[in-house]
Amino acid sequence: FDAAGIDYPSGDESMTFQEYADICRQLAQPSDNPEENVYGCSMPSDIAFGFFPIYGEDGRQAEGNMNAPELAEAFEIGAGLINDGMAPSSSVLDTIAVSDLFAQGQMAVSWSDFTAVATYEEAEIDFGMAPFFVVEGQENFVDTWTAPWGSFTESPHSDDALLFLEFIATDAQEIQMAETPDPPLSTVVAEAAGYGDDDPVKQEFLAVLANARSLPFAPPGENNWDPVEVMRLLTVEEETDAQAILDRMATAAEERLDEVWERWDTFDQAQFEDQVEEEQAEASASAEE
């Protein structure tokens, strides 16, 4: 960033896809020599597009959300970075991890979590952190990943489950700070414990987490949404119309979404356990074949 004369991204405001792409193109140093080539950024299709509310604010509507024009535009912007060599393609990432490219000075902006910090510090990289980039019109965003915890109300061992959740919310947070580089699940606990008081990198990470929030809930089982396939079609297959691709996905997803919500709304513990056993049996049979 310093060499290119570009201001650092904000630590508390998300860039849009277009802003991210503009910076990426300014930072890239393309070269036919792989050892000299520097990518401007990464464009991880499996997660970069996963933070748009593709099922709407209530998690029940694919049409108009999964195929929103602004999401289609974001896909085309992202595909353009890969097609133009500004970001590594999937074939490149089959041979080297994004974190390694960044640590080796061959990528200017990486997408990773706090577990990669030790690698970057060992490489003596002066780096900063920013929230996720978002689709035009979205709020600032950082995903909560697996932070939400819960238990079925009809669990046969609900008292034990709640006892474990109590542990997760109290003692386990202290253990997490002591044994891992990650902050606790609660920023309130982190601040009270002085997490990062002696580490500016952790302080910056905690500041970025101020924008963390979960996405609208939708039950599992709707599998038509496939951002990796969208990006493959736009790069490997050289298709150019993301809107048409998303329209097809949204139409198929809408029907399936109604089915998974109906199943979820009438779910009971016995049905859940039966389904788990059935899926495990199918997985075991597939593995044996």
mmCIF file of C-alpha atoms in Angstrom:
data_model
loop_
_atom_site.group_PDB
_atom_site.id
_atom_site.type_symbol
_atom_site.label_atom_id
_atom_site.label_comp_id
_atom_site.label_asym_id
_atom_site.label_seq_id
_atom_site.Cartn_x
_atom_site.Cartn_y
_atom_site.Cartn_z
ATOM 1 C CA PHE A 1 0.000 0.000 0.000
ATOM 2 C CA ASP A 2 2.775 2.427 0.901
ATOM 3 C CA ALA A 3 4.684 1.772 -2.321
ATOM 4 C CA ALA A 4 1.532 2.294 -4.389
ATOM 5 C CA GLY A 5 0.592 5.444 -2.481
ATOM 6 C CA ILE A 6 -2.811 4.025 -1.536
ATOM 7 C CA ASP A 7 -4.594 4.821 1.717
ATOM 8 C CA TYR A 8 -5.138 1.876 4.042
ATOM 9 C CA PRO A 9 -8.680 0.435 4.101
ATOM 10 C CA SER A 10 -10.855 1.494 7.020
ATOM 11 C CA GLY A 11 -10.835 -0.736 10.064
ATOM 12 C CA ASP A 12 -14.504 -0.098 10.793
ATOM 13 C CA GLU A 13 -16.160 0.417 7.392
ATOM 14 C CA SER A 14 -16.576 -2.300 4.769
ATOM 15 C CA MET A 15 -15.475 -1.656 1.216
ATOM 16 C CA THR A 16 -17.900 -2.466 -1.575
ATOM 17 C CA PHE A 17 -16.884 -5.019 -4.194
ATOM 18 C CA GLN A 18 -16.131 -2.167 -6.596
ATOM 19 C CA GLU A 19 -13.942 -0.324 -4.081
ATOM 20 C CA TYR A 20 -12.131 -3.568 -3.287
ATOM 21 C CA ALA A 21 -11.615 -4.260 -6.998
ATOM 22 C CA ASP A 22 -10.281 -0.753 -7.650
ATOM 23 C CA ILE A 23 -7.683 -1.129 -4.888
ATOM 24 C CA CYS A 24 -6.834 -4.651 -6.033
ATOM 25 C CA ARG A 25 -6.059 -3.443 -9.559
ATOM 26 C CA GLN A 26 -3.856 -0.636 -8.258
ATOM 27 C CA LEU A 27 -1.873 -3.011 -6.042
ATOM 28 C CA ALA A 28 -1.356 -5.837 -8.544
ATOM 29 C CA GLN A 29 2.023 -6.249 -10.242
ATOM 30 C CA PRO A 30 1.392 -8.770 -13.046
ATOM 31 C CA SER A 31 4.345 -10.676 -14.469
ATOM 32 C CA ASP A 32 4.812 -13.669 -16.750
ATOM 33 C CA ASN A 33 7.385 -14.869 -14.231
ATOM 34 C CA PRO A 34 5.444 -16.608 -11.419
ATOM 35 C CA GLU A 35 8.160 -15.716 -8.911
ATOM 36 C CA GLU A 36 7.790 -12.005 -9.684
ATOM 37 C CA ASN A 37 4.016 -11.882 -10.102
ATOM 38 C CA VAL A 38 2.114 -10.113 -7.314
ATOM 39 C CA TYR A 39 -1.651 -10.464 -7.064
ATOM 40 C CA GLY A 40 -3.534 -7.414 -5.881
ATOM 41 C CA CYS A 41 -5.990 -9.406 -3.795
ATOM 42 C CA SER A 42 -7.810 -12.690 -3.327
ATOM 43 C CA MET A 43 -11.361 -13.414 -4.482
ATOM 44 C CA PRO A 44 -12.485 -16.526 -2.562
ATOM 45 C CA SER A 45 -15.698 -17.428 -4.352
ATOM 46 C CA ASP A 46 -16.686 -20.013 -1.750
ATOM 47 C CA ILE A 47 -17.071 -17.354 0.938
ATOM 48 C CA ALA A 48 -16.824 -13.860 -0.576
ATOM 49 C CA PHE A 49 -20.423 -14.012 -1.789
ATOM 50 C CA GLY A 50 -21.820 -15.968 1.133
ATOM 51 C CA PHE A 51 -22.596 -12.937 3.254
ATOM 52 C CA PHE A 52 -25.327 -11.449 1.099
ATOM 53 C CA PRO A 53 -28.838 -12.223 2.444
ATOM 54 C CA ILE A 54 -29.618 -14.597 -0.424
ATOM 55 C CA TYR A 55 -32.869 -15.718 1.234
ATOM 56 C CA GLY A 56 -33.987 -12.246 2.289
ATOM 57 C CA GLU A 57 -34.227 -10.694 5.722
ATOM 58 C CA ASP A 58 -36.562 -13.441 6.967
ATOM 59 C CA GLY A 59 -34.668 -16.325 5.331
ATOM 60 C CA ARG A 60 -37.693 -17.406 3.285
ATOM 61 C CA GLN A 61 -37.397 -15.758 -0.140
ATOM 62 C CA ALA A 62 -34.790 -16.720 -2.757
ATOM 63 C CA GLU A 63 -36.374 -14.949 -5.740
ATOM 64 C CA GLY A 64 -35.294 -11.323 -5.769
ATOM 65 C CA ASN A 65 -32.508 -11.924 -3.253
ATOM 66 C CA MET A 66 -30.334 -14.744 -4.577
ATOM 67 C CA ASN A 67 -30.598 -13.140 -8.017
ATOM 68 C CA ALA A 68 -30.495 -9.495 -6.933
ATOM 69 C CA PRO A 69 -28.920 -7.287 -9.652
ATOM 70 C CA GLU A 70 -26.347 -5.896 -7.222
ATOM 71 C CA LEU A 71 -25.224 -9.443 -6.355
ATOM 72 C CA ALA A 72 -24.909 -10.317 -10.052
ATOM 73 C CA GLU A 73 -22.794 -7.196 -10.523
ATOM 74 C CA ALA A 74 -20.559 -8.233 -7.611
ATOM 75 C CA PHE A 75 -19.975 -11.643 -9.190
ATOM 76 C CA GLU A 76 -18.959 -10.055 -12.486
ATOM 77 C CA ILE A 77 -16.596 -7.671 -10.678
ATOM 78 C CA GLY A 78 -15.009 -10.592 -8.820
ATOM 79 C CA ALA A 79 -14.728 -12.722 -11.959
ATOM 80 C CA GLY A 80 -13.093 -9.824 -13.759
ATOM 81 C CA LEU A 81 -10.305 -9.720 -11.171
ATOM 82 C CA ILE A 82 -9.567 -13.412 -11.727
ATOM 83 C CA ASN A 83 -9.900 -13.276 -15.514
ATOM 84 C CA ASP A 84 -7.527 -10.303 -15.673
ATOM 85 C CA GLY A 85 -4.945 -11.942 -13.417
ATOM 86 C CA MET A 86 -5.431 -9.468 -10.564
ATOM 87 C CA ALA A 87 -6.505 -12.289 -8.215
ATOM 88 C CA PRO A 88 -5.425 -15.954 -8.280
ATOM 89 C CA SER A 89 -7.623 -18.475 -10.044
ATOM 90 C CA SER A 90 -8.861 -21.696 -8.477
ATOM 91 C CA SER A 91 -6.173 -23.627 -10.367
ATOM 92 C CA VAL A 92 -3.466 -21.475 -8.763
ATOM 93 C CA LEU A 93 -4.993 -21.967 -5.326
ATOM 94 C CA ASP A 94 -4.930 -25.719 -5.856
ATOM 95 C CA THR A 95 -1.141 -25.433 -5.581
ATOM 96 C CA ILE A 96 -0.659 -22.789 -2.876
ATOM 97 C CA ALA A 97 -2.736 -21.333 -0.056
ATOM 98 C CA VAL A 98 -3.810 -17.699 -0.034
ATOM 99 C CA SER A 99 -2.092 -17.186 3.326
ATOM 100 C CA ASP A 100 1.194 -18.454 1.858
ATOM 101 C CA LEU A 101 0.963 -16.103 -1.134
ATOM 102 C CA PHE A 102 0.427 -13.216 1.274
ATOM 103 C CA ALA A 103 3.257 -14.298 3.583
ATOM 104 C CA GLN A 104 5.620 -14.590 0.602
ATOM 105 C CA GLY A 105 4.821 -11.079 -0.597
ATOM 106 C CA GLN A 106 2.995 -12.291 -3.700
ATOM 107 C CA MET A 107 -0.410 -10.954 -2.708
ATOM 108 C CA ALA A 108 -1.269 -7.496 -1.403
ATOM 109 C CA VAL A 109 -4.654 -8.199 0.210
ATOM 110 C CA SER A 110 -5.570 -11.577 1.665
ATOM 111 C CA TRP A 111 -8.777 -13.016 3.077
ATOM 112 C CA SER A 112 -8.114 -14.978 6.241
ATOM 113 C CA ASP A 113 -8.830 -15.140 9.950
ATOM 114 C CA PHE A 114 -6.743 -14.627 13.067
ATOM 115 C CA THR A 115 -5.171 -18.079 12.844
ATOM 116 C CA ALA A 116 -2.924 -16.800 10.032
ATOM 117 C CA VAL A 117 -1.469 -13.964 12.108
ATOM 118 C CA ALA A 118 1.473 -16.011 13.413
ATOM 119 C CA THR A 119 2.490 -16.838 9.829
ATOM 120 C CA TYR A 120 2.407 -13.175 8.834
ATOM 121 C CA GLU A 121 4.321 -12.052 11.920
ATOM 122 C CA GLU A 122 6.966 -14.709 11.304
ATOM 123 C CA ALA A 123 7.358 -13.338 7.771
ATOM 124 C CA GLU A 124 7.800 -9.864 9.336
ATOM 125 C CA ILE A 125 4.958 -8.361 7.321
ATOM 126 C CA ASP A 126 3.551 -5.011 8.415
ATOM 127 C CA PHE A 127 -0.141 -5.736 7.903
ATOM 128 C CA GLY A 128 -3.508 -4.357 8.920
ATOM 129 C CA MET A 129 -7.079 -5.620 9.139
ATOM 130 C CA ALA A 130 -10.414 -4.528 7.722
ATOM 131 C CA PRO A 131 -14.016 -5.782 7.746
ATOM 132 C CA PHE A 132 -15.311 -7.974 4.919
ATOM 133 C CA PHE A 133 -16.054 -6.241 1.631
ATOM 134 C CA VAL A 134 -19.761 -6.213 0.805
ATOM 135 C CA VAL A 135 -22.243 -5.986 -2.040
ATOM 136 C CA GLU A 136 -23.327 -2.432 -2.883
ATOM 137 C CA GLY A 137 -25.984 -1.327 -0.392
ATOM 138 C CA GLN A 138 -25.055 -3.761 2.384
ATOM 139 C CA GLU A 139 -24.129 -2.629 5.884
ATOM 140 C CA ASN A 140 -20.613 -3.003 7.262
ATOM 141 C CA PHE A 141 -20.096 -6.671 7.971
ATOM 142 C CA VAL A 142 -17.945 -9.282 9.697
ATOM 143 C CA ASP A 143 -19.349 -12.799 9.942
ATOM 144 C CA THR A 144 -19.746 -14.540 13.295
ATOM 145 C CA TRP A 145 -18.825 -17.895 11.722
ATOM 146 C CA THR A 146 -19.395 -20.629 14.336
ATOM 147 C CA ALA A 147 -19.822 -18.289 17.305
ATOM 148 C CA PRO A 148 -23.591 -18.891 17.750
ATOM 149 C CA TRP A 149 -24.346 -21.839 20.022
ATOM 150 C CA GLY A 150 -27.642 -23.435 20.983
ATOM 151 C CA SER A 151 -29.515 -26.632 21.736
ATOM 152 C CA PHE A 152 -32.785 -28.196 20.666
ATOM 153 C CA THR A 153 -35.514 -27.459 23.208
ATOM 154 C CA GLU A 154 -36.672 -31.083 22.943
ATOM 155 C CA SER A 155 -33.221 -32.529 23.558
ATOM 156 C CA PRO A 156 -33.416 -35.624 25.805
ATOM 157 C CA HIS A 157 -30.477 -34.202 27.767
ATOM 158 C CA SER A 158 -31.425 -30.528 27.799
ATOM 159 C CA ASP A 159 -30.029 -29.927 31.301
ATOM 160 C CA ASP A 160 -26.628 -31.273 30.243
ATOM 161 C CA ALA A 161 -26.764 -29.243 27.035
ATOM 162 C CA LEU A 162 -27.514 -26.036 28.931
ATOM 163 C CA LEU A 163 -24.728 -26.804 31.405
ATOM 164 C CA PHE A 164 -22.309 -27.126 28.494
ATOM 165 C CA LEU A 165 -23.562 -23.858 26.981
ATOM 166 C CA GLU A 166 -23.000 -22.191 30.348
ATOM 167 C CA PHE A 167 -19.411 -23.470 30.278
ATOM 168 C CA ILE A 168 -18.947 -22.182 26.715
ATOM 169 C CA ALA A 169 -20.199 -18.755 27.785
ATOM 170 C CA THR A 170 -18.002 -18.492 30.899
ATOM 171 C CA ASP A 171 -14.918 -20.584 31.687
ATOM 172 C CA ALA A 172 -14.368 -21.684 28.092
ATOM 173 C CA GLN A 173 -13.956 -18.077 26.980
ATOM 174 C CA GLU A 174 -11.095 -17.645 29.425
ATOM 175 C CA ILE A 175 -9.540 -20.899 28.165
ATOM 176 C CA GLN A 176 -9.879 -19.759 24.550
ATOM 177 C CA MET A 177 -7.955 -16.559 25.246
ATOM 178 C CA ALA A 178 -5.220 -18.477 27.055
ATOM 179 C CA GLU A 179 -4.814 -21.406 24.668
ATOM 180 C CA THR A 180 -5.562 -19.973 21.207
ATOM 181 C CA PRO A 181 -4.814 -16.745 19.331
ATOM 182 C CA ASP A 182 -8.537 -16.073 18.952
ATOM 183 C CA PRO A 183 -10.558 -13.715 21.125
ATOM 184 C CA PRO A 184 -13.430 -15.061 23.227
ATOM 185 C CA LEU A 185 -16.893 -15.374 21.698
ATOM 186 C CA SER A 186 -18.028 -12.183 23.425
ATOM 187 C CA THR A 187 -16.338 -8.842 22.805
ATOM 188 C CA VAL A 188 -17.653 -7.742 26.210
ATOM 189 C CA VAL A 189 -15.632 -10.530 27.838
ATOM 190 C CA ALA A 190 -12.623 -9.653 25.686
ATOM 191 C CA GLU A 191 -12.676 -6.018 26.749
ATOM 192 C CA ALA A 192 -13.219 -6.884 30.411
ATOM 193 C CA ALA A 193 -10.267 -9.299 30.332
ATOM 194 C CA GLY A 194 -8.012 -6.791 28.596
ATOM 195 C CA TYR A 195 -7.641 -8.979 25.510
ATOM 196 C CA GLY A 196 -4.971 -7.437 23.323
ATOM 197 C CA ASP A 197 -3.915 -4.720 25.768
ATOM 198 C CA ASP A 198 -0.291 -5.648 25.112
ATOM 199 C CA ASP A 199 -0.735 -6.576 21.435
ATOM 200 C CA PRO A 200 -1.687 -3.956 18.801
ATOM 201 C CA VAL A 201 -2.598 -6.679 16.291
ATOM 202 C CA LYS A 202 -5.147 -8.152 18.695
ATOM 203 C CA GLN A 203 -6.447 -4.660 19.445
ATOM 204 C CA GLU A 204 -7.011 -4.057 15.745
ATOM 205 C CA PHE A 205 -8.701 -7.430 15.362
ATOM 206 C CA LEU A 206 -11.060 -6.651 18.240
ATOM 207 C CA ALA A 207 -11.920 -3.287 16.687
ATOM 208 C CA VAL A 208 -12.805 -4.936 13.375
ATOM 209 C CA LEU A 209 -15.074 -7.376 15.229
ATOM 210 C CA ALA A 210 -17.304 -4.467 16.240
ATOM 211 C CA ASN A 211 -19.085 -5.061 12.918
ATOM 212 C CA ALA A 212 -19.646 -8.785 13.551
ATOM 213 C CA ARG A 213 -23.219 -9.984 13.128
ATOM 214 C CA SER A 214 -25.016 -13.107 12.026
ATOM 215 C CA LEU A 215 -26.965 -13.502 8.798
ATOM 216 C CA PRO A 216 -30.715 -14.220 8.617
ATOM 217 C CA PHE A 217 -31.374 -17.865 9.435
ATOM 218 C CA ALA A 218 -32.492 -20.414 6.852
ATOM 219 C CA PRO A 219 -32.771 -24.150 7.596
ATOM 220 C CA PRO A 220 -30.288 -26.579 6.048
ATOM 221 C CA GLY A 221 -31.299 -28.488 2.944
ATOM 222 C CA GLU A 222 -31.480 -25.836 0.224
ATOM 223 C CA ASN A 223 -28.468 -26.684 -1.937
ATOM 224 C CA ASN A 224 -29.087 -24.796 -5.178
ATOM 225 C CA TRP A 225 -27.058 -21.793 -4.032
ATOM 226 C CA ASP A 226 -23.542 -22.445 -5.324
ATOM 227 C CA PRO A 227 -21.262 -19.387 -5.569
ATOM 228 C CA VAL A 228 -18.289 -21.563 -6.527
ATOM 229 C CA GLU A 229 -20.192 -22.790 -9.580
ATOM 230 C CA VAL A 230 -21.191 -19.243 -10.508
ATOM 231 C CA MET A 231 -17.561 -18.159 -10.421
ATOM 232 C CA ARG A 232 -16.455 -21.248 -12.350
ATOM 233 C CA LEU A 233 -18.913 -20.448 -15.118
ATOM 234 C CA LEU A 234 -17.729 -16.827 -15.240
ATOM 235 C CA THR A 235 -14.036 -17.727 -15.315
ATOM 236 C CA VAL A 236 -13.290 -21.254 -16.529
ATOM 237 C CA GLU A 237 -16.312 -21.472 -18.849
ATOM 238 C CA GLU A 238 -16.003 -17.798 -19.848
ATOM 239 C CA GLU A 239 -19.695 -17.019 -19.442
ATOM 240 C CA THR A 240 -20.391 -13.304 -19.049
ATOM 241 C CA ASP A 241 -23.935 -12.954 -17.692
ATOM 242 C CA ALA A 242 -24.033 -13.545 -13.943
ATOM 243 C CA GLN A 243 -27.651 -12.419 -13.809
ATOM 244 C CA ALA A 244 -28.827 -15.307 -15.989
ATOM 245 C CA ILE A 245 -26.889 -17.815 -13.874
ATOM 246 C CA LEU A 246 -28.338 -16.463 -10.628
ATOM 247 C CA ASP A 247 -31.855 -16.345 -12.077
ATOM 248 C CA ARG A 248 -31.678 -20.091 -12.718
ATOM 249 C CA MET A 249 -30.378 -20.779 -9.225
ATOM 250 C CA ALA A 250 -32.997 -18.585 -7.549
ATOM 251 C CA THR A 251 -35.864 -20.257 -9.399
ATOM 252 C CA ALA A 252 -34.694 -23.714 -8.332
ATOM 253 C CA ALA A 253 -33.944 -22.540 -4.789
ATOM 254 C CA GLU A 254 -37.362 -20.969 -4.258
ATOM 255 C CA GLU A 255 -39.231 -24.264 -4.530
ATOM 256 C CA ARG A 256 -36.728 -26.107 -2.351
ATOM 257 C CA LEU A 257 -36.725 -23.328 0.251
ATOM 258 C CA ASP A 258 -40.457 -23.734 0.818
ATOM 259 C CA GLU A 259 -39.906 -27.448 1.414
ATOM 260 C CA VAL A 260 -37.072 -27.042 3.925
ATOM 261 C CA TRP A 261 -39.002 -24.417 5.893
ATOM 262 C CA GLU A 262 -42.076 -26.649 6.052
ATOM 263 C CA ARG A 263 -39.889 -29.471 7.325
ATOM 264 C CA TRP A 264 -38.163 -27.203 9.844
ATOM 265 C CA ASP A 265 -41.395 -25.694 11.168
ATOM 266 C CA THR A 266 -42.787 -29.168 11.900
ATOM 267 C CA PHE A 267 -39.532 -30.770 13.054
ATOM 268 C CA ASP A 268 -39.437 -32.738 16.284
ATOM 269 C CA GLN A 269 -36.552 -34.517 17.981
ATOM 270 C CA ALA A 270 -37.534 -37.992 16.769
ATOM 271 C CA GLN A 271 -37.649 -36.845 13.149
ATOM 272 C CA PHE A 272 -34.283 -35.165 13.541
ATOM 273 C CA GLU A 273 -32.642 -38.286 14.978
ATOM 274 C CA ASP A 274 -34.194 -40.496 12.290
ATOM 275 C CA GLN A 275 -32.901 -38.215 9.568
ATOM 276 C CA VAL A 276 -29.400 -38.116 11.064
ATOM 277 C CA GLU A 277 -29.300 -41.923 11.204
ATOM 278 C CA GLU A 278 -30.516 -42.151 7.605
ATOM 279 C CA GLU A 279 -27.910 -39.670 6.356
ATOM 280 C CA GLN A 280 -25.137 -41.425 8.286
ATOM 281 C CA ALA A 281 -26.157 -44.761 6.769
ATOM 282 C CA GLU A 282 -26.138 -43.266 3.271
ATOM 283 C CA ALA A 283 -22.719 -41.708 3.860
ATOM 284 C CA SER A 284 -21.345 -45.011 5.146
ATOM 285 C CA ALA A 285 -22.714 -46.893 2.135
ATOM 286 C CA SER A 286 -21.172 -44.352 -0.245
ATOM 287 C CA ALA A 287 -17.798 -44.643 1.479
ATOM 288 C CA GLU A 288 -17.848 -48.434 1.144
ATOM 289 C CA GLU A 289 -18.673 -48.206 -2.554
#
